Each structure stands twice: as structure tokens, then as C-alpha cells.
Coordinates of C-alpha atoms in Angstrom, one line a residue:
M788 CA 191.9 49.9 199.1
N789 CA 188.5 50.8 197.7
L790 CA 189.3 54.5 197.3
A791 CA 192.7 53.7 195.7
S792 CA 190.9 51.3 193.2
V793 CA 188.1 53.7 192.4
Q794 CA 190.5 56.6 191.8
K795 CA 193.2 54.4 190.1
L796 CA 195.7 55.7 192.6
P797 CA 199.4 54.6 192.2
V798 CA 199.5 52.8 195.5
V799 CA 201.5 49.6 196.2
W800 CA 200.2 47.8 199.3
I801 CA 202.7 45.5 201.0
C802 CA 201.4 43.1 203.6
N803 CA 204.1 41.4 205.7
N804 CA 202.0 38.4 206.8
N805 CA 203.6 36.6 209.7
Q806 CA 200.4 34.5 210.2
Y807 CA 199.5 36.2 213.4
A808 CA 197.9 39.5 214.6
Y809 CA 199.1 40.1 218.1
S810 CA 198.6 36.6 219.5
T811 CA 195.7 35.4 217.3
P812 CA 196.4 33.1 214.3
M813 CA 195.2 34.2 210.9
S814 CA 192.8 31.2 210.7
A815 CA 190.8 32.6 213.6
Q816 CA 190.6 36.1 212.0
M817 CA 189.8 35.7 208.3
A818 CA 187.4 33.6 206.3
C819 CA 189.7 33.7 203.3
A820 CA 193.0 31.8 203.2
N821 CA 195.2 34.7 202.1
V822 CA 195.2 38.5 202.5
A823 CA 195.9 38.7 198.8
D824 CA 192.5 37.1 198.1
R825 CA 191.0 40.4 199.2
G826 CA 192.4 42.2 196.2
A827 CA 189.8 40.8 193.9
A828 CA 187.0 42.5 195.9
Y829 CA 188.6 45.8 195.0
N830 CA 189.5 44.9 191.4
T831 CA 193.1 45.2 192.5
P832 CA 195.8 42.8 191.2
A833 CA 197.4 40.9 194.1
E834 CA 200.1 38.3 194.5
I835 CA 201.6 36.2 197.2
V836 CA 205.4 35.9 197.5
D837 CA 207.7 34.2 200.0
G838 CA 208.4 37.0 202.4
N839 CA 211.7 35.3 203.4
D840 CA 213.0 35.5 199.8
V841 CA 214.4 39.0 199.3
L842 CA 214.8 38.5 195.6
A843 CA 211.2 37.3 195.2
V844 CA 209.9 40.3 197.1
A845 CA 212.1 42.6 195.0
E846 CA 210.8 41.2 191.8
A847 CA 207.2 41.4 192.9
T848 CA 207.8 45.0 194.0
R849 CA 209.2 45.8 190.6
R850 CA 206.0 44.4 188.9
A851 CA 203.8 46.3 191.3
L852 CA 205.6 49.6 190.8
A853 CA 205.4 49.2 187.0
H854 CA 201.7 48.6 187.3
A855 CA 201.1 51.6 189.6
R856 CA 203.5 53.9 187.7
G857 CA 201.8 52.9 184.4
G858 CA 198.6 54.4 185.6
R859 CA 196.8 51.1 186.1
G860 CA 195.9 51.7 189.8
P861 CA 196.9 50.0 193.0
Y862 CA 198.6 46.6 193.5
L863 CA 198.7 44.3 196.6
I864 CA 201.7 42.1 197.6
E865 CA 201.3 39.7 200.4
C866 CA 204.7 38.6 201.7
K867 CA 204.1 35.3 203.5
T868 CA 206.5 34.7 206.4
F869 CA 206.3 33.5 210.0
R870 CA 206.8 35.0 213.4
M871 CA 210.3 34.0 214.3
T872 CA 210.1 35.0 217.9
A873 CA 207.4 35.1 220.5
F874 CA 205.3 38.2 220.7
R875 CA 205.8 39.5 224.2
A876 CA 203.8 42.8 224.3
R877 CA 201.7 41.2 227.1
R878 CA 202.0 38.3 229.4
G879 CA 200.6 35.0 228.0
A880 CA 201.0 36.0 224.4
L881 CA 203.6 33.4 223.6
R882 CA 203.2 31.1 220.6
P883 CA 202.6 27.5 221.3
A884 CA 205.7 25.3 220.7
R885 CA 203.8 23.3 218.0
A886 CA 203.3 26.5 215.9
I887 CA 207.1 27.1 215.7

């Protein structure tokens, strides 16, 4: 993100945030509440959308593409969603029932 910001590269970053990385909840991984909060550190506009709303994602993507194509540098979209099924890449990596 830093290089894209410094060079004003026409990049659109899309983070599909399902609130987990492997089997660890986001609250145990990041000090900030949202991935989009990190955009400010790189002087990159960022927004959060409902990742389950295809129209909201499409509209945010249109804004981000206009920004990037307009020569104004990168843009970050965080699509908040949730893991709808258990992650079973390894044994014991199931989500607790209270998290569903």
C-alpha cells in the first residue's frame, strides 16, 4: 500500500473481511477496529461496505475505480461479511457456536 500511495498508482485494494484469519478472530489480530482504518496511514482513501450487499460493493467499486483512473492514487474497500461455514483446513479450526 505504501508504494502504491507514494507512486500514486491506480490500484484498488478490496479486502473481503470475514472477521477471521484462518481460525483467529480479527479482535485478536489487529489493534484497530477495521482494516479500512489502515488506509489513513498511507494517505489512501478507504471505505467500509456491507460485503453481503452486492449493490453496495458495486457502487463502492465504481467510486474507487473513478478515483484510481482519475490519477488520484490507490483506494481501499473493506467488504465486511462473516464466515458462513466452518473453516476446516485443519482439525479443531471450527468456529464456536456463539460466533455464528
